[in-house]
Amino acid sequence: MTLLTVNPYKVGPPVTGTDFYGRTELLSKVCQALIRSNVVLLQGQRRIGKTSFLQRLPNFLSNQAGQARLILPMVPVAFEIQEYLQVPPLLPIIFDIQRYVQDTLPQFQQHLANTIAKEIQLPVPSLSEWESNPILFRDVWLPQVFERLDKKGLVIIVDEFDNLGEQTGNRANEELVPFLGQLVAGEQRLKWIFTVGRHIGRLPIQYDPIVSPAVQFRLSFLSKQEAEKLIINPASELLTYEPNAIERIYQLTSGHPHLTQALCSEVFERVVFEEERDIATVEDVETVIPHVLKAYEGAIASIVRVPALEERVLAAVAQLTSEEKAACREEIIELLLANRIRLERDELTDTLDSLLAWELLVGDVQGVRIAIEIIRIWITKNVSLEPSREEEIDIQYILAQSRYEFAEKARQAGKYNLAIKDYQEALEYIPNYCEALRGLTEAYRLSGDLAGRADTLQKLYLHKRNVMPELVEALVDYAQQSEKEGEFSIAAEQYEKLLKLQNREVWQQKLEKSLMIEWQRCIQEAQDYLDSNKTLQYKPADEFQQLQEISKKLIKAYKNLENKLNAFTNFEICHKIKGEEEIVLNRIIVSASKLRKEWKEVYRVCKNLEDVGFELKQSEKDALKQAAHSYFNIYIVFILVSITIACVFIGIKINLIKLISYIVDPLLSPIIIFAVILILMAIALTILQSMLQRVEPLSFQVSKFFLRLHFGDR
């Protein structure tokens, strides 16, 4: 045991030869797929064993071709882009995008040609020839390759193909990927095997010519039987695992090859190297978990490297679950909301579906949990549920993009109300999301909502000035519709906006017309209301504000006239309007003051109206009379009491009480005299008030006279 110096578990580098376990069925499926298609696409998580699988493929393809004749005879070539000078070309090696980031298309073509030519002994043109002839590779050099191959096929294997554009940016997406797409579409004898480490739906659109015709396979976790072989066989001569230890390793890793190797490697280090034992127990497995989480943190982080929103959902699920317990959607939404992440149920469903498809989660509609237990433990320790400011912005963008995609589908399906709702939700996340604003504009147009279209185009115009013609059209349509419906104030608002966009006389004239009509309507409405005497339903504050705003807009419109020939006339019109406005507003004050029983204000305003020559209407006259009667009754009561007291005093002086005491009880005489006098005075005053009310001019004049006396206005 002490002679052993190498840990048999390989964690990190691709596994080859007899160290490769499982995947036999998938190898056969890939071979079969190459018969009917010239592109095979292998998807899988990072660290799932895609590179090891690719390095196993060349020998398997050759064996299958020679023995079972499942496919045409082929020359497997591992295309290694970054190591084309240092590494023997017969070996399949991983594509390293870091060393390929600066290469141009001619350089790429030369590197690919070198890789193929070394395998079949064919001359390669110089770089200058590739640069001078864009069609050299496909139209000239590639036919020479097929001629040398005779009836054989050619398989080119490229690892982590989806990383091509991550750092090369537009150059890869605009030049290299389209070039490979042309080869895939136009050369059926040239076969490709690509691996990708992310969801196909997230690849840029430039990848479609390669992805669309491909036969796709997923490299998933090892089966329990395959995982047991991976655990037991590498160290079978030196270490024996107890059954419950094997079971625990599988529970922790779910058959993930890299994590299984990592956990077994640490167990081997502990049991064999440190404690010099030959039996691994479940306690050994539990003991090394913290060290595995620390030592292989980079690998685990790469496996769970997902967009910010999905990472927060993973963190929420990890916090809510255990090996036995799953989390329902309502629990996840509630926990996310508590951490400043607002997620609708359908958005959560889409996110969960993506994580389920990528095998980071397992479960169903009832509940979900993290697919790999050791990853769940790592997430709870290393992934914060509350996002940073930068992550929060990323999440907002992801949510906005998700709602935008929903809206686009709804709009294309003719479900405009649903599309409008989704566009609006996208804009709640990112208010300046131009694509969503454009889509919302179109949805409003298709649904006939002119107001919504005009408003949305104004927001879009702040970011894209080229939409001004469309904005002008929308504002005109909305203004004309408002005029037809009698909403001239709304029409005026649209013409004001048009005037700011285009300082044209036609918009000025239409604005003036709309404002004038609306002002006259409001004036007439106020007059009709005041004349109808329905004061109990009146709300003066609202009408004040409306009339004042209309008059201000109208005066402003006239002041902005460019035609100076009409300036004096316009001034007179504005002056006239201002006078009429003041009269109406004064009438409103009278009505409001009457409701509040502010009689002094009623008298003041009515007096002002008469001073400017305005004839009071019946409602104002009634208000004045009501004010006068209010004060008049107070005076009457005072006079009655005064007269009664005086009569009683006089009665005492003339011995009237003695006279009455002969008739009734002497103690009741003063009371009887007081009551009789009071009754007589009340009857007299009632007759007087009735006469004043019946004789309207007299009543009104008496009221005014009385109020002048009361307020000291003589």
Steps between C-alpha positions, in 0.01 A plus 500: 500500500783735570633445150200680352585856412217598265136555580308290241208743481554759226336832580550773242667367185294305246476128567627265227558131435395251764433782747194600296180356652150485357351688203518190275139535393547869421813425295297262284221756457747763382639257241150424378418871480797566270341272240197726453649839586829676455470685834471359851458733795584384851351706782588473865590681815852614556715225651252235388767322291449639149873525429567148628217377282645675194841350559337158514316558172784461242589142597135409533418642156786306341402176671137538405590581140735204461309238698128571491497720189249730662637800315718582206876467556610823660811678611430644845679831544501690828517867400698680767513869418728644764764227506549460127876556528584313819283189522509198266196532274403134531374555851163656572556796724273759654418815311646791701329822404746709704777437245272552202355834591705713259490276191341622180298288259801427272703395804215277612480339156873435497493344849211274405673405173826422684316270741335306217807500273729348762258209529480428127837638381373783282675835424346814652493845333679786669324758716531763226316269261217455751483877545492572127238240409191479729362192318830311496414265786165371382528525120865407450667335793213295644437313169867395513436359848204293379704378204777383733248331730347318205183340642578573861320755709656759724391574859616820668452511879483838674462536876312781681398649168258743665792686661619620160323835519515567874827693487558546129169686488376624166796363302407140580128554457541694176782303333599168653162357596339585162798341324451175690127523434569511126719190526233316698226588253697451178733205560318182595817289488655723763358387835518686829463419867460804723455527874326791671494583867182704510139481392457499121230766524751747641742482212515807272293485184817465291533143630165392350643362168715266709255416776181459297601196289692334785403176671512593866599286796533582866782379720321445826599349831630146518252233586526349845670192355751710302565720804571195716761383248659844504513487880626144541717407201782761500614404853366144518836350589567747778171617644167338571186708547231390737159484323357789702808710412439436128135586548589822681742609227228445240248694713739793521603509132200345317750337267669821385836369370723787610350531847502124548869492413566796731323342797668161444837669465464666839378179660801319353737767633352474848465124530802372307761776530419656835362213706642206300177305503344300217129534578306822445192561716212742478665698782802551276274635227330744739834613639648604163195702384627836636840445338338409167292819512812708555746316274262475203321830546602620152360189336172520690469871425548429128221240509251743652612801294165624373341844443442709812127428522545124474778519759264673745234235435758227566594675824134518604440133420819398684391694808149355498589136435696205630569152369146397589304826472402677178392863461172607339471798270314717753778455757764597245312813389445609861865454594621685190261787569636528853841554340396776255439271201148532361420199286167412340389139504540450124847657514595262780360211299719591203806530723430169670443331164840622382674377816316168480599458135862572588477247785589746773159431652284189519131478577156568355209741537459400864851600602865525399838456667867529405596203281837438669511508878863606532426795271200592721730505802749719312230741384367553852851594614618703203209653306323797656128509453492881505652633178763771478416825323662378179324163522172674570537694176580177316193335651282795401626468144439124495146544630433779252629288214285209613183714506597650165527155342158407641357823361647441155342154482163634617508785246590267216210276606258793486452515880556873522368561852726230639791636298440852635499366856829314448667796328397725789642253752826490306515880517441491874831320529684718245311822413732583207479155339469623139402163349215471751390857429499427128303179549253675730449771239417240238265313736312824574476573127363156421250520786381847395614673820608838362566651843730216602684510169562876520616485861737209435649663191575812704702285743675326212578838339713589803739221401451473123447825314434324171147412613385864475297452176316212662451702820353792304261263324393347832441838666294622204289183499437528874416871478252443216335213683468718813337778298245255358418385852468858629811475718653831389722535806671172408524611139661826614761306697596306188527816289722655769731199472495527123587868525807414709608243242424714196451876538241515223212743463252220433559352847472848653165557331365160600619556856324837517181353357497209742576723797231750399237229459597339827500837678156587365374156599629540853358853526162380374508200728571723797228746398246222450588350832478828688170584332359156584550580872614143582737629760481197729692295241758762428878459552650845450867407531498271197320752280729781612806306398355389167387848398826660604710244313290536184522878508877495563558266207281710276679825586837331458394367161408847380819651634699248298349604172760564239270709285562845648235660283236350725683577822273789604186310417626202689573718801144634496363148474714388792389804702137422426548137595670602822200723588250225432714259696504728806122536487450125492754443772328764716169327447664176611631673812148618580365147462777348710474768770125446519562130572750591769266774634773761459251787458754779510682344200165465318426866553852611397505305173147595401583864562811465275290345226254788510784753507634367166151522350411134521132435567462248778318182407231343713745270680709801610189693607382199703842479662482869599150459642606193692795695640274791597239274662772325695608825662145644497366223724768571758398863508131406522556282803693782666224754418223269625670446829570871535140604420358240733715616786402858427127418492520318828678796654234742363222271621637518847506878483136532392374250747399265214601211717252601769227509238582153376537367853129559554440245222771237567739410774724803576811282477423413135435856381856589386536170318176541311591853393841381375355210304229703335742768389743240367230324300374822349850608395579160346179507298577847377854413395390178329248697295774747411746225390232332293419826324868562428543152351193532284604836365833388346657837406407645837638193681829514310544874555416474868754216534771704333414804712511294816837341409648840424393616843631183664843509334533875539509563122293822490 
